[in-house]
mmCIF file of C-alpha atoms in Angstrom:
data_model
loop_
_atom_site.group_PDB
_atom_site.id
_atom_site.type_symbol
_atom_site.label_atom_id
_atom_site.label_comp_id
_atom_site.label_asym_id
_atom_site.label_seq_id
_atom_site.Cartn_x
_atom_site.Cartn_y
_atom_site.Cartn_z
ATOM 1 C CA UNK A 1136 0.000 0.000 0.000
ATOM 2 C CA UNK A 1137 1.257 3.648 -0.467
ATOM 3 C CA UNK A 1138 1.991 5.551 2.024
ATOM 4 C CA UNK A 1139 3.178 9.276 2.850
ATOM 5 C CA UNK A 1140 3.970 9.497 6.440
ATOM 6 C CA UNK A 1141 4.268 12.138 8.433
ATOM 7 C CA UNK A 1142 6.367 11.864 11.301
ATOM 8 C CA UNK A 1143 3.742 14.011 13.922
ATOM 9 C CA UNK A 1144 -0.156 13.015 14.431
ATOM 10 C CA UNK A 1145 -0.262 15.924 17.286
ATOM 11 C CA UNK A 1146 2.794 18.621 18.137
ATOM 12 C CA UNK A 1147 2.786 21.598 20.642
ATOM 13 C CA UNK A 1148 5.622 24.132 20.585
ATOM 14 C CA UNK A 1149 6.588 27.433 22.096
ATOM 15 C CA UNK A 1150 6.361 30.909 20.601
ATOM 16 C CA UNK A 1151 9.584 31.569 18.691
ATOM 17 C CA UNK A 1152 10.759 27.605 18.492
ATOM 18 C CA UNK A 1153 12.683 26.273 15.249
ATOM 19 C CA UNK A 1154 10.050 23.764 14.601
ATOM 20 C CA UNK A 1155 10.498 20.900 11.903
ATOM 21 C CA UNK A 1156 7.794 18.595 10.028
ATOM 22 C CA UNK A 1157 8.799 15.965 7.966
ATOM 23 C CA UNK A 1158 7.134 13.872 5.305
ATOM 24 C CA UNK A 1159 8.093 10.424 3.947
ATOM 25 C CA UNK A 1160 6.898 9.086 1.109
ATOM 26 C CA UNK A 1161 7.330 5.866 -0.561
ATOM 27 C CA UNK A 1162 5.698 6.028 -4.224
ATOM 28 C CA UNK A 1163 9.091 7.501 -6.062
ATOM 29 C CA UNK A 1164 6.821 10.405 -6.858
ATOM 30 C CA UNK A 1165 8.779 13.703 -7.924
ATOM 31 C CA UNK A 1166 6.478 16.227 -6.761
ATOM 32 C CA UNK A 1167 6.244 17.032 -2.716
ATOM 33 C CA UNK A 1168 3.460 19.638 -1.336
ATOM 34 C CA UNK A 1169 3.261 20.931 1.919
ATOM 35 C CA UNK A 1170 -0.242 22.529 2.303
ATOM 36 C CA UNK A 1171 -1.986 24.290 5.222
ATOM 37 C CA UNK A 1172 -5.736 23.549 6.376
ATOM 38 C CA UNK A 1173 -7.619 26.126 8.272
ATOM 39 C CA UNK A 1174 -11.384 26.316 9.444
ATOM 40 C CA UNK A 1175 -13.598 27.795 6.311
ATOM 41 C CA UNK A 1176 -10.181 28.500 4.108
ATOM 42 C CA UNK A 1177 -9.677 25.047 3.258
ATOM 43 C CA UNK A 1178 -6.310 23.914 2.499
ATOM 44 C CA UNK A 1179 -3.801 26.268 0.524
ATOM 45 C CA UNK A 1180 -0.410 25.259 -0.582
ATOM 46 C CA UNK A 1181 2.698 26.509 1.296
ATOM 47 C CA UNK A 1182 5.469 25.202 -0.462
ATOM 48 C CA UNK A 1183 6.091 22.603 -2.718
ATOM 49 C CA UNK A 1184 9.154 20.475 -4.748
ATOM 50 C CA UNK A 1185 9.211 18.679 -8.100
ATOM 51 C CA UNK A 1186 12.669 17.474 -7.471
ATOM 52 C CA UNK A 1187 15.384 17.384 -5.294
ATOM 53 C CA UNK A 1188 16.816 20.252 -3.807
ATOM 54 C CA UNK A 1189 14.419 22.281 -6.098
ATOM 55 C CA UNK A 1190 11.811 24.085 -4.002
ATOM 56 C CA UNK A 1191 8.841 26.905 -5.005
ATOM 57 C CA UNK A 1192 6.778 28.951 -3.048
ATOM 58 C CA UNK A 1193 3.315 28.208 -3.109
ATOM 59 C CA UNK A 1194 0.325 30.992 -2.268
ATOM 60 C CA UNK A 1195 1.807 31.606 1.765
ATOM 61 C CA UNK A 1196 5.286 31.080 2.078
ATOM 62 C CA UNK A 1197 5.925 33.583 4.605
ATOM 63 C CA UNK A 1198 7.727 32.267 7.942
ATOM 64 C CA UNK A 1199 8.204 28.878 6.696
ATOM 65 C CA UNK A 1200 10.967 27.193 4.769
ATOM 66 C CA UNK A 1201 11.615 23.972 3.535
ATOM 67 C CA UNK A 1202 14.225 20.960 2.734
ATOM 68 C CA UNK A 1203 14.203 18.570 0.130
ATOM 69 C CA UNK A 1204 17.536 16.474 0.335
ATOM 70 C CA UNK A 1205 16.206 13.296 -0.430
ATOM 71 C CA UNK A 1206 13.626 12.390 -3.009
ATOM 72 C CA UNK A 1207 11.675 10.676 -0.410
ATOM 73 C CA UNK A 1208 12.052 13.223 2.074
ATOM 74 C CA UNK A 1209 10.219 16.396 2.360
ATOM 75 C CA UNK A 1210 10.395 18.982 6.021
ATOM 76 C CA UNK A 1211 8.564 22.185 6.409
ATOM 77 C CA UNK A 1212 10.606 24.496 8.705
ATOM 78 C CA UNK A 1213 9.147 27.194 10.710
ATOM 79 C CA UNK A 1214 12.163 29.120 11.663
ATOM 80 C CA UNK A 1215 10.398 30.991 14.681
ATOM 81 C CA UNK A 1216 7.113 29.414 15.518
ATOM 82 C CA UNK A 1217 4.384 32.297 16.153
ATOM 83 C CA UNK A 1218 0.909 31.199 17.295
ATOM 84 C CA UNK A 1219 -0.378 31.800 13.897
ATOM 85 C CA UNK A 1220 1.127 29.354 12.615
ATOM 86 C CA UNK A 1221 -0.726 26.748 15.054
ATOM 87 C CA UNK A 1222 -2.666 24.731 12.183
ATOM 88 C CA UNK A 1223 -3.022 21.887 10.207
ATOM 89 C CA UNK A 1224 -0.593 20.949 7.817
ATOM 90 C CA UNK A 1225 -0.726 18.299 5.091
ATOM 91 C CA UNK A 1226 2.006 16.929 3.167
ATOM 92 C CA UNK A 1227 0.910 15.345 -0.163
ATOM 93 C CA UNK A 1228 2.963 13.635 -3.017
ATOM 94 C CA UNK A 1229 2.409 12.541 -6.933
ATOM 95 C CA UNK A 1230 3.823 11.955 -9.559
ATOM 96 C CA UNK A 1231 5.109 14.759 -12.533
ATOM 97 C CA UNK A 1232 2.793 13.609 -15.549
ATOM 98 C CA UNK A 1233 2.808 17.419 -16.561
ATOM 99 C CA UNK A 1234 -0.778 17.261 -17.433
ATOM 100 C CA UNK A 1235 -2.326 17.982 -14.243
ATOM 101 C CA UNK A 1236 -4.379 14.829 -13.596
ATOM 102 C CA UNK A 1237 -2.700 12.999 -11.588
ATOM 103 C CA UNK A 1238 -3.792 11.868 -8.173
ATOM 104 C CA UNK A 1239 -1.967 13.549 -4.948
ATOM 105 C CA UNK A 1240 -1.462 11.283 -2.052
ATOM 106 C CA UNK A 1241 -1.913 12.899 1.201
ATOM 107 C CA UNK A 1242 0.185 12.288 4.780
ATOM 108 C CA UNK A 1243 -2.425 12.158 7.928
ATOM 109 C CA UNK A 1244 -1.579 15.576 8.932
ATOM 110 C CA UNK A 1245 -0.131 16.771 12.143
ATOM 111 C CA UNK A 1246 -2.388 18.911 14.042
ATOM 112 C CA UNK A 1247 0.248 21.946 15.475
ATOM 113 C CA UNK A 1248 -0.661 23.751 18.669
ATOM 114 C CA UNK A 1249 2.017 27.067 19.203
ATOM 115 C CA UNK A 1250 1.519 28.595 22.440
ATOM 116 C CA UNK B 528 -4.915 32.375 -11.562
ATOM 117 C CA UNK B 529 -7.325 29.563 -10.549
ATOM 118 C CA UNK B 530 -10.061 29.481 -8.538
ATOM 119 C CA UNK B 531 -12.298 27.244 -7.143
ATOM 120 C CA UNK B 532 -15.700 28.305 -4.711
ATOM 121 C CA UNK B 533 -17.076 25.683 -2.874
ATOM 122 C CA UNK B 534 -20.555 27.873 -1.430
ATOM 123 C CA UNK B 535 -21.541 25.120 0.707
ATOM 124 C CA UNK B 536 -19.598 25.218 4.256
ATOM 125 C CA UNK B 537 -22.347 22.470 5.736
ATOM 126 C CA UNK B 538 -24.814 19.985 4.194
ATOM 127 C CA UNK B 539 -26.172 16.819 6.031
ATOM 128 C CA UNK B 540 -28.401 14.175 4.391
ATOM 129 C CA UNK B 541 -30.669 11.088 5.722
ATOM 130 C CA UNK B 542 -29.009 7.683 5.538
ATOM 131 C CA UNK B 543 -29.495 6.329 1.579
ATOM 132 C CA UNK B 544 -30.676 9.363 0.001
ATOM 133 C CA UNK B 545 -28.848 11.178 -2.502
ATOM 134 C CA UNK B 546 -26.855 14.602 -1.983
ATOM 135 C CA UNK B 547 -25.386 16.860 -3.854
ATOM 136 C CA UNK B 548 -22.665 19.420 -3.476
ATOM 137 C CA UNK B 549 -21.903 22.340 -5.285
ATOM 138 C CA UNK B 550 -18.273 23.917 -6.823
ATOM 139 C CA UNK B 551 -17.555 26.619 -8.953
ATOM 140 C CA UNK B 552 -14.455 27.305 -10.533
ATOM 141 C CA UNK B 553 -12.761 29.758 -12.536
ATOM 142 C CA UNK B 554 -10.122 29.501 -14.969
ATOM 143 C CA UNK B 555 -8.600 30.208 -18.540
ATOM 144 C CA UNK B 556 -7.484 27.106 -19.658
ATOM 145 C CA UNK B 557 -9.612 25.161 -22.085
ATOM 146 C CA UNK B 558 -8.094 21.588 -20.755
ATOM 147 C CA UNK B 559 -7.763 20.678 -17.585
ATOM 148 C CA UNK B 560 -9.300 18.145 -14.659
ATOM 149 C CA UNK B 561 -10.964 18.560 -11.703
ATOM 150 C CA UNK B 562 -11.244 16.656 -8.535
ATOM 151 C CA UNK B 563 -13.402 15.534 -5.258
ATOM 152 C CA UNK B 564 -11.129 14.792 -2.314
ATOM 153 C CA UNK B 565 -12.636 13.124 0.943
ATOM 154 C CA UNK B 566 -11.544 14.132 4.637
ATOM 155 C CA UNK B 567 -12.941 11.818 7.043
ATOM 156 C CA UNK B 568 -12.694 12.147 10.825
ATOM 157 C CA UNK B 569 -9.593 10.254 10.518
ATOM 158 C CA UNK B 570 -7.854 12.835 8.638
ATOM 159 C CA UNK B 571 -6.595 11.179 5.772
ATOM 160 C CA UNK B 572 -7.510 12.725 2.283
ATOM 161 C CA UNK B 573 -8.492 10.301 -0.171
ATOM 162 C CA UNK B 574 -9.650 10.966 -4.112
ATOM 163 C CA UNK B 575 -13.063 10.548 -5.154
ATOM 164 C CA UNK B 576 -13.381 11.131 -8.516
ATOM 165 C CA UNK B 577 -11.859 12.675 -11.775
ATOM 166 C CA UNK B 578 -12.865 14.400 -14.341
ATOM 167 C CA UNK B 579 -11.156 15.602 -17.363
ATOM 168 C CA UNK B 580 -12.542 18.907 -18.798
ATOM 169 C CA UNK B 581 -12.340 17.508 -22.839
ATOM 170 C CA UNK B 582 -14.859 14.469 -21.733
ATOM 171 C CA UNK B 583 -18.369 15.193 -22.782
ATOM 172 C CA UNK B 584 -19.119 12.481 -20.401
ATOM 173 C CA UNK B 585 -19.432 13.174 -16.524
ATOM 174 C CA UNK B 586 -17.493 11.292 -14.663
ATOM 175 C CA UNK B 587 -18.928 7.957 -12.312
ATOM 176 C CA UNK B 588 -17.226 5.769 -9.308
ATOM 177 C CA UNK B 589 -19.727 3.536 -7.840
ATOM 178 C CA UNK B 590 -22.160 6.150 -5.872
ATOM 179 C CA UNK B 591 -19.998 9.259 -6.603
ATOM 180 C CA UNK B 592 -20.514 10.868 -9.867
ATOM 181 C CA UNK B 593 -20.200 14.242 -11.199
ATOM 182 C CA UNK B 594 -22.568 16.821 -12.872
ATOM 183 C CA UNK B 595 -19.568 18.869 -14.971
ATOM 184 C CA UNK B 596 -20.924 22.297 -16.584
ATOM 185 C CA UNK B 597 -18.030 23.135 -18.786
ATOM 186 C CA UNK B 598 -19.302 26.634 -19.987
ATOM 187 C CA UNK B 599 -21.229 27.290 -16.636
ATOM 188 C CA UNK B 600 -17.504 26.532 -14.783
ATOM 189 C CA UNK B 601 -19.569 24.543 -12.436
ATOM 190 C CA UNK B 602 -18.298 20.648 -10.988
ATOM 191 C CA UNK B 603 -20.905 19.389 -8.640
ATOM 192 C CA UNK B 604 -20.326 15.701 -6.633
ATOM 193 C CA UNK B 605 -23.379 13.986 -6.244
ATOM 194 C CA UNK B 606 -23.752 11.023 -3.027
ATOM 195 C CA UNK B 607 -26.560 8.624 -4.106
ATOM 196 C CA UNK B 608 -27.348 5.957 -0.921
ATOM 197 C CA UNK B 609 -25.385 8.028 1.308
ATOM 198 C CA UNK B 610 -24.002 5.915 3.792
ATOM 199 C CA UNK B 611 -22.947 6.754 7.431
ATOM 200 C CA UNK B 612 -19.205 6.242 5.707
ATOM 201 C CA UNK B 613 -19.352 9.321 3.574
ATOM 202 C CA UNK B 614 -19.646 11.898 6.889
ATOM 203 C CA UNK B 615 -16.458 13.805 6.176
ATOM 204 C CA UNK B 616 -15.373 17.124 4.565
ATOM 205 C CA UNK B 617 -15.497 17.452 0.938
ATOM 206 C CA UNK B 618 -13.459 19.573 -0.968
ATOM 207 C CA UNK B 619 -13.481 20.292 -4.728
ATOM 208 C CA UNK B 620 -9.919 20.929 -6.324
ATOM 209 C CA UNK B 621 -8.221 22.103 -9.726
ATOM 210 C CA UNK B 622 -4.625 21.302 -10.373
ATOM 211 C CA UNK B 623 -2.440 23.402 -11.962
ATOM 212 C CA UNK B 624 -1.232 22.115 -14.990
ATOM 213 C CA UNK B 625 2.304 21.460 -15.052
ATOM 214 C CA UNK B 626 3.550 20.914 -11.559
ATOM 215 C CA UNK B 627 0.045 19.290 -10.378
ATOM 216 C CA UNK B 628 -0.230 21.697 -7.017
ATOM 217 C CA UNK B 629 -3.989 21.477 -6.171
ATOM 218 C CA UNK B 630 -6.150 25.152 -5.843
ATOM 219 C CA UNK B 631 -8.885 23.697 -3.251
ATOM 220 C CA UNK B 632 -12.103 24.810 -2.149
ATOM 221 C CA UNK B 633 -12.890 25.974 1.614
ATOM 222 C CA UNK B 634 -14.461 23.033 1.617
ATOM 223 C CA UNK B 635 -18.204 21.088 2.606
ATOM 224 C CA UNK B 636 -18.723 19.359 5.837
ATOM 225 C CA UNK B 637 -20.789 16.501 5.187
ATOM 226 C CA UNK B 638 -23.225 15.141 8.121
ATOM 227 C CA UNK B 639 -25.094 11.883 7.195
ATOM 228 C CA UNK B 640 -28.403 11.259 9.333
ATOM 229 C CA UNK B 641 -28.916 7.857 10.711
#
């Protein structure tokens, strides 16, 4: 079965923490997302990869970063955690058809608390 | 840029009847997909259906299927037999053709009534 993992169900950090989220995934795919849900916004796309060491910024970059040294591998780095940032995030994966239709395969999200 | 208006934030529907939820979209391409993805209480998001915007045809997986309005820009997801299963959030989604990132909708909570 496959599977992207996501190495936090639940986290709770401190105001101005380094804070680190990582995503595994095990499909080969080129393309990593990391994606942001919120209550009535839905989810919108933070950063995301189509191949290693290449990185883009999606529609709210600001105060994260992100690492992609491995093609498996995928973290989301908030440099100084701030309690807006306390959210879901979602890390999804798929391949690079280049077309648009292919499916995105979604981590179970870790739910993060910043107080 | 892309899109997509999901007017909907609640719906809830009896046990085996048939619901249907609404998306809008905007966009200049004149090919392109769309998507349903599934968020049940358990978090994991999971792909519904398809649907390619060329195909005249709307697009069908078991109960799911999809009432596409090309010209209208509309993608609706219709539940028939809703099960106690389907309770989850529902969000409607265009990719971006190229890379693939998704442009979702805020999203439809789904309550199914035993």
């Amino acid at each position: 079965d496959v599977k992207v993992t996501q190495s936090s169900r639940y986290l709770v950090k401190r105001t101005g923490e380094k804070v680190f989220l990582e995503c595994v995934q095990d499909m080969d795919h080129e393309n990593m997302f990391w994606y942001r849900q919120d209550p009535g916004l839905g989810l919108r796309l933070i950063y995301f990869s189509y191949d290693v060491k290449m990185k883009e910024k999606g529609d709210i970059p600001e105060g994260y970063s992100v690492s992609r040294e491995k093609k498996e591998r995928f973290s989301l780095i908030l440099e100084s955690a701030s309690t807006n940032q306390t959210s879901m995030y979602l890390c999804a994966s798929s391949s690079l058809s280049g077309t648009g239709g292919v499916k995105a395969f979604f981590g179970q999200g870790t739910r993060l608390t910043v107080v | 840029a892309q899109t997509v208006t999901q007017s909907q934030p609640e719906m809830s529907v009896q046990e085996a009847e048939t619901v249907t939820l609404s998306c809008t979209y905007d966009t200049s391409e004149s090919d392109y997909y769309l998507f349903w993805y599934k968020q049940p209480p358990s978090r994991q998001m999971i792909l519904v259906i398809r649907q390619e915007a060329y195909k005249q045809q709307n697009a069908t997986e078991n109960r799911f299927s999809v009432n596409f309005q090309k010209a209208a820009k509309s993608f609706s997801l219709k539940i028939s037999d809703s099960q106690l299963g389907d309770a989850a959030m529902y969000f409607c989604a265009y990719p971006n053709f190229g890379n693939e990132k998704l442009t979702f909708g805020t999203g439809t909570r789904l309550t199914i009534i035993p």
